Short mmCIF file of C-alpha atoms in Angstrom, two decimals:
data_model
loop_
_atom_site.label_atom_id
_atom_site.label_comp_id
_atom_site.label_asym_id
_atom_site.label_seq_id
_atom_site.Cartn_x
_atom_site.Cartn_y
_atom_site.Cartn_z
CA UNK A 22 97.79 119.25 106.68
CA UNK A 23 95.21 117.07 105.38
CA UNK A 24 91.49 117.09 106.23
CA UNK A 25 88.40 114.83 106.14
CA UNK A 26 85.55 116.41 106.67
CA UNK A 27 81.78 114.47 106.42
CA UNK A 28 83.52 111.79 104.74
CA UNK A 29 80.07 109.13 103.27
CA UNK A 30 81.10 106.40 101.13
CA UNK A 31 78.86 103.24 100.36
CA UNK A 32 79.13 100.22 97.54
CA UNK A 33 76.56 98.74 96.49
CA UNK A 34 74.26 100.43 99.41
CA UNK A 35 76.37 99.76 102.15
CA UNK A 36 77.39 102.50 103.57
CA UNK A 37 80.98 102.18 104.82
CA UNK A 38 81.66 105.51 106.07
CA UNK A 39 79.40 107.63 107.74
CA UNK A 40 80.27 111.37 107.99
CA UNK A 41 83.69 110.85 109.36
CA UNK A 42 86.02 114.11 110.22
CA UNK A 43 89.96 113.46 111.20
CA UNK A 44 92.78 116.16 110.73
CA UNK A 45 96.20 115.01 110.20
CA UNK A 46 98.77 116.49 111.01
CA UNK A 47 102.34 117.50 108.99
CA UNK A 48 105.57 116.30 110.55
CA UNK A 49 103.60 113.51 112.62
CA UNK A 50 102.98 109.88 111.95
CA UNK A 51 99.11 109.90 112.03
CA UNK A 52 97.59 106.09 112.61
CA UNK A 53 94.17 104.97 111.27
CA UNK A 54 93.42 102.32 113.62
CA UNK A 55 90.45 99.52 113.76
CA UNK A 56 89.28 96.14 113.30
CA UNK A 57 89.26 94.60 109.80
CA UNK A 58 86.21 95.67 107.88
CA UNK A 59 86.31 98.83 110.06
CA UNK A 60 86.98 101.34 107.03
CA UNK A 61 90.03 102.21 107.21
CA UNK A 62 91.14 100.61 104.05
CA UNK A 63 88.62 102.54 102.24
CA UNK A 64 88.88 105.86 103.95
CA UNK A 65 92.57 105.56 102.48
CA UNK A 66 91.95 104.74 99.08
CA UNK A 67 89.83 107.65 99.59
CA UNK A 68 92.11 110.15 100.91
CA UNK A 69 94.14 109.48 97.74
CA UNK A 70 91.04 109.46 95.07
CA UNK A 71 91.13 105.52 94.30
CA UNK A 72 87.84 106.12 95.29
CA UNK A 73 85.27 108.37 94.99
CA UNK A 74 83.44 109.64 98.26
CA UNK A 75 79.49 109.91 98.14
CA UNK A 76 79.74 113.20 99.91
CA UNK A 77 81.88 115.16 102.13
CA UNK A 78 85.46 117.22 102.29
CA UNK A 79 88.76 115.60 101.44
CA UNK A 80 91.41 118.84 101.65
CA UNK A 81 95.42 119.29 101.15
CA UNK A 82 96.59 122.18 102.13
CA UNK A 83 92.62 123.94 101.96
CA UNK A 84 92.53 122.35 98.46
CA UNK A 85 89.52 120.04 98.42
CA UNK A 86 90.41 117.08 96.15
CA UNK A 87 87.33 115.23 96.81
CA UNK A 88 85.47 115.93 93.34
CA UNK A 89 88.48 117.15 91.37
CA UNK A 90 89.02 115.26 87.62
CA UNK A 91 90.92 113.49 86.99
CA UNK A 92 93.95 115.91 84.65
CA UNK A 93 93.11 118.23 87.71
CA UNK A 94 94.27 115.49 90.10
CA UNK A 95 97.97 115.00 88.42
CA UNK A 96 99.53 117.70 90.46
CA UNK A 97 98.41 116.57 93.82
CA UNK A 98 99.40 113.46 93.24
CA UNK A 99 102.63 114.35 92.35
CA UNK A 100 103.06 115.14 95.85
CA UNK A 101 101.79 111.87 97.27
CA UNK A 102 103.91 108.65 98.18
CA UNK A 103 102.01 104.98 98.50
CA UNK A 104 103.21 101.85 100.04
CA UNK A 105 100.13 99.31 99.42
CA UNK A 106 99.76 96.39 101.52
CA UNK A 107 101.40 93.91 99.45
CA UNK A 108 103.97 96.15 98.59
CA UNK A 109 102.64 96.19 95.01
CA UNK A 110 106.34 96.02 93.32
CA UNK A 111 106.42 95.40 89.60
CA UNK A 112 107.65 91.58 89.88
CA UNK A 113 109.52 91.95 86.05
CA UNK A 114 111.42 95.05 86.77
CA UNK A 115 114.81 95.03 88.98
CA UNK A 116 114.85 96.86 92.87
CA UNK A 117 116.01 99.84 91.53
CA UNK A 118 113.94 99.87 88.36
CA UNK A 119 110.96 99.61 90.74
CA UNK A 120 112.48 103.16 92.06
CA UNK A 121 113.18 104.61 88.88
CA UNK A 122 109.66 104.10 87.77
CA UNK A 123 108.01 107.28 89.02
CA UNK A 124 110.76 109.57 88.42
CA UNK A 125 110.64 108.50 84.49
CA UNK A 126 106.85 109.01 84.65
CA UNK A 127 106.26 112.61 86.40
CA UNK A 128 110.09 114.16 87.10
CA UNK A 129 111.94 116.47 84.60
CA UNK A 130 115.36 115.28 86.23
CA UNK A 131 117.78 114.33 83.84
CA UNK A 132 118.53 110.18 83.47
CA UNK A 133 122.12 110.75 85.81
CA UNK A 134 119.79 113.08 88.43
CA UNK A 135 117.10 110.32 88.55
CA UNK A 136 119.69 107.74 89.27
CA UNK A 137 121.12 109.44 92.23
CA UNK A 138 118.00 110.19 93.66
CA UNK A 139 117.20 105.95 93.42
CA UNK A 140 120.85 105.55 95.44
CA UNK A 141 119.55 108.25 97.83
CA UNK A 142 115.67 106.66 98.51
CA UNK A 143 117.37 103.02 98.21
CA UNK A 144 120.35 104.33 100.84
CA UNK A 145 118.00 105.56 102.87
CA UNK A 146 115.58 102.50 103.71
CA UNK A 147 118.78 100.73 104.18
CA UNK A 148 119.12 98.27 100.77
CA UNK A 149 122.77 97.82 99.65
CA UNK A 150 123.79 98.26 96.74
CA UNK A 151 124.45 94.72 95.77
CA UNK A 152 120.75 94.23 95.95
CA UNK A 153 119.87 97.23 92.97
CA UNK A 154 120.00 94.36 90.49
CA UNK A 155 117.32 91.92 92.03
CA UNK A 156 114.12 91.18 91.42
CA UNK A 157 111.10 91.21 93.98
CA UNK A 158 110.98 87.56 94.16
CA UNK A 159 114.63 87.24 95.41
CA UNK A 160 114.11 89.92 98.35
CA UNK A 161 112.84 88.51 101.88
CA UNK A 162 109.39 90.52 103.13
CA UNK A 163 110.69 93.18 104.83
CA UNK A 164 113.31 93.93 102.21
CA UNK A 165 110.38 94.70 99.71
CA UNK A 166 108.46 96.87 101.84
CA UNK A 167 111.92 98.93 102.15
CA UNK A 168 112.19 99.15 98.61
CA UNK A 169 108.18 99.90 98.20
CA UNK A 170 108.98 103.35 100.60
CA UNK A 171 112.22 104.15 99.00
CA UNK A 172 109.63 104.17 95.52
CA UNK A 173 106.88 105.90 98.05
CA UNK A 174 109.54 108.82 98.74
CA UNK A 175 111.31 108.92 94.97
CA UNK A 176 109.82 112.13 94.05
CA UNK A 177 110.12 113.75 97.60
CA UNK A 178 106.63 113.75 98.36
CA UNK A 179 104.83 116.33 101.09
CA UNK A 180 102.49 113.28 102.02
CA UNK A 181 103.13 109.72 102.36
CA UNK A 182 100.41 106.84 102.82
CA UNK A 183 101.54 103.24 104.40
CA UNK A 184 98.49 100.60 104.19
CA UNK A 185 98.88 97.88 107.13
CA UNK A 186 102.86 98.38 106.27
CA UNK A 187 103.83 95.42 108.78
CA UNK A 188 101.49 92.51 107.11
CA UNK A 189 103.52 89.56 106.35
CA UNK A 190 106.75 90.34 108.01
CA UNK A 191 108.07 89.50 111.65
CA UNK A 192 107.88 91.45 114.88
CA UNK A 193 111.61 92.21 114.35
CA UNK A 194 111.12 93.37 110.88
CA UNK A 195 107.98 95.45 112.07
CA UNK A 196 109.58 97.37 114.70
CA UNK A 197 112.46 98.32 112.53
CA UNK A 198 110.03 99.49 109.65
CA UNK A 199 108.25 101.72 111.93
CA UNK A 200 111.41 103.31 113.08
CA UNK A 201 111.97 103.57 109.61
CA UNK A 202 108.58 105.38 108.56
CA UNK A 203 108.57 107.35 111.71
CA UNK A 204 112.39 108.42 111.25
CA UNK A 205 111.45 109.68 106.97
CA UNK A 206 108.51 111.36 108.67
CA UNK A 207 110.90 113.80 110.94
CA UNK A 208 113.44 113.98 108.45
CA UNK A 209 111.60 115.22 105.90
CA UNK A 210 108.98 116.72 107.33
CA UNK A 211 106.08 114.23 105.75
CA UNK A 212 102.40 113.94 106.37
CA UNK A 213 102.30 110.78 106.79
CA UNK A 214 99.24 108.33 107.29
CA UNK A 215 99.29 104.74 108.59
CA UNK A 216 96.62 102.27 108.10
CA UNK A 217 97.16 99.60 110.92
CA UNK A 218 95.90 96.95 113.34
CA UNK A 219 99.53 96.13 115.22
CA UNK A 220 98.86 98.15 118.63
CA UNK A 221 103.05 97.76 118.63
CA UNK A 222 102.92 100.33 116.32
CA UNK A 223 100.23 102.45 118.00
CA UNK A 224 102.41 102.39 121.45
CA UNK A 225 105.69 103.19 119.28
CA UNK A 226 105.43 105.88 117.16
CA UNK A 227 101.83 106.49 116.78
CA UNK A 228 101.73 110.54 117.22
CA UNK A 229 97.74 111.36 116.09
CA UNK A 230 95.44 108.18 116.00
CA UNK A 231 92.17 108.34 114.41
CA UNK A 232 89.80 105.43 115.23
CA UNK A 233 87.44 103.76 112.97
CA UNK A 234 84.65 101.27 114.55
CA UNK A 235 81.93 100.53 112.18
CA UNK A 236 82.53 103.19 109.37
CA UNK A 237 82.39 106.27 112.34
#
């Protein structure tokens, strides 16, 4: 489980959250919902250490990570899976070099063990295998958010954050990513966290929404 507890963050002194609390929950798809400029975005980035909070209780497992440095951070993160908004895939590296990526960085699997697991993540999100060899800019919308969660879930992580995962794609495409996320979630027993504003998503497979108006 992850917890927020008295969450304050400001730039430049704005304050953009003030003392927010949310739980959420292991197993579940847990929604941040709220208008643009609500906070979401940065109570994220937070959750995840991109940014710094002013003040306040950021815990995994009863292991606040809110002040930890930044060697002590490694391990945790280990154990955390990102799919940014704009998918964030590296545009010079291949579909299934994208994959590869974090298991050459912070696995000790051996090269034939990290390619299997990229088949597994890729099979998973539902990418063929004639599409390993592309590059981003030859995949539709959707097909790059797939491969930016099959990267998310390469090193088979206990927590998995999705920012505003159904910008830029079609209704169709939307619904069958959220399957997607909410199916990982159950399968593999994932904390997972969704920033959003599509209220399709709330209704579908929201199971714990937290609501942010105004940085509260």
């Amino acid at each position: 489980m992850i917890k927020v507890e008295n969450v304050c963050k400001s730039f430049d002194g704005v304050q953009v959250l003030k003392n927010v609390s949310a739980e959420f929950i292991p197993g579940k798809v847990n929604l941040i919902i709220g208008q643009s400029g609500s906070g979401k975005t940065v109570l994220m980035k937070s959750m995840i250490r991109l940014h710094t909070v002013d003040s306040g209780i950021i815990s995994y497992d009863g292991i606040d990570i809110a002040k930890m440095k930044f060697r002590e951070l490694y391990d945790v993160r280990k154990n955390l899976g990102m799919l940014f908004q704009g998918s964030a895939l590296f545009d010079y590296m291949t579909v299934e070099e994208n994959v590869i990526f974090p298991l050459e960085m912070f696995s000790n699997l051996s090269h034939e063990e990290q390619v299997k697991r990229v088949e597994f993540c890729l099979d998973h999100v539902g990418i063929a295998k004639n599409a390993y060899k592309r590059y981003p800019s030859e995949l539709s919308g959707g097909m790059q958010k797939r491969v930016g969660i099959a990267r998310a879930i390469a090193l088979n992580p206990k927590y998995l954050f999705c920012d505003e995962p159904n910008s830029g794609i079609d209704p169709i495409m939307a619904l069958k990513l959220d399957k997607l996320i909410l199916d990982l979630t159950k399968e593999f027993n994932i904390t997972t966290v969704v920033n959003t504003h599509d209220m399709n998503s709330v209704m579908e497979i929201g199971e714990n929404i937290v609501f942010i108006n105004k940085g509260e």
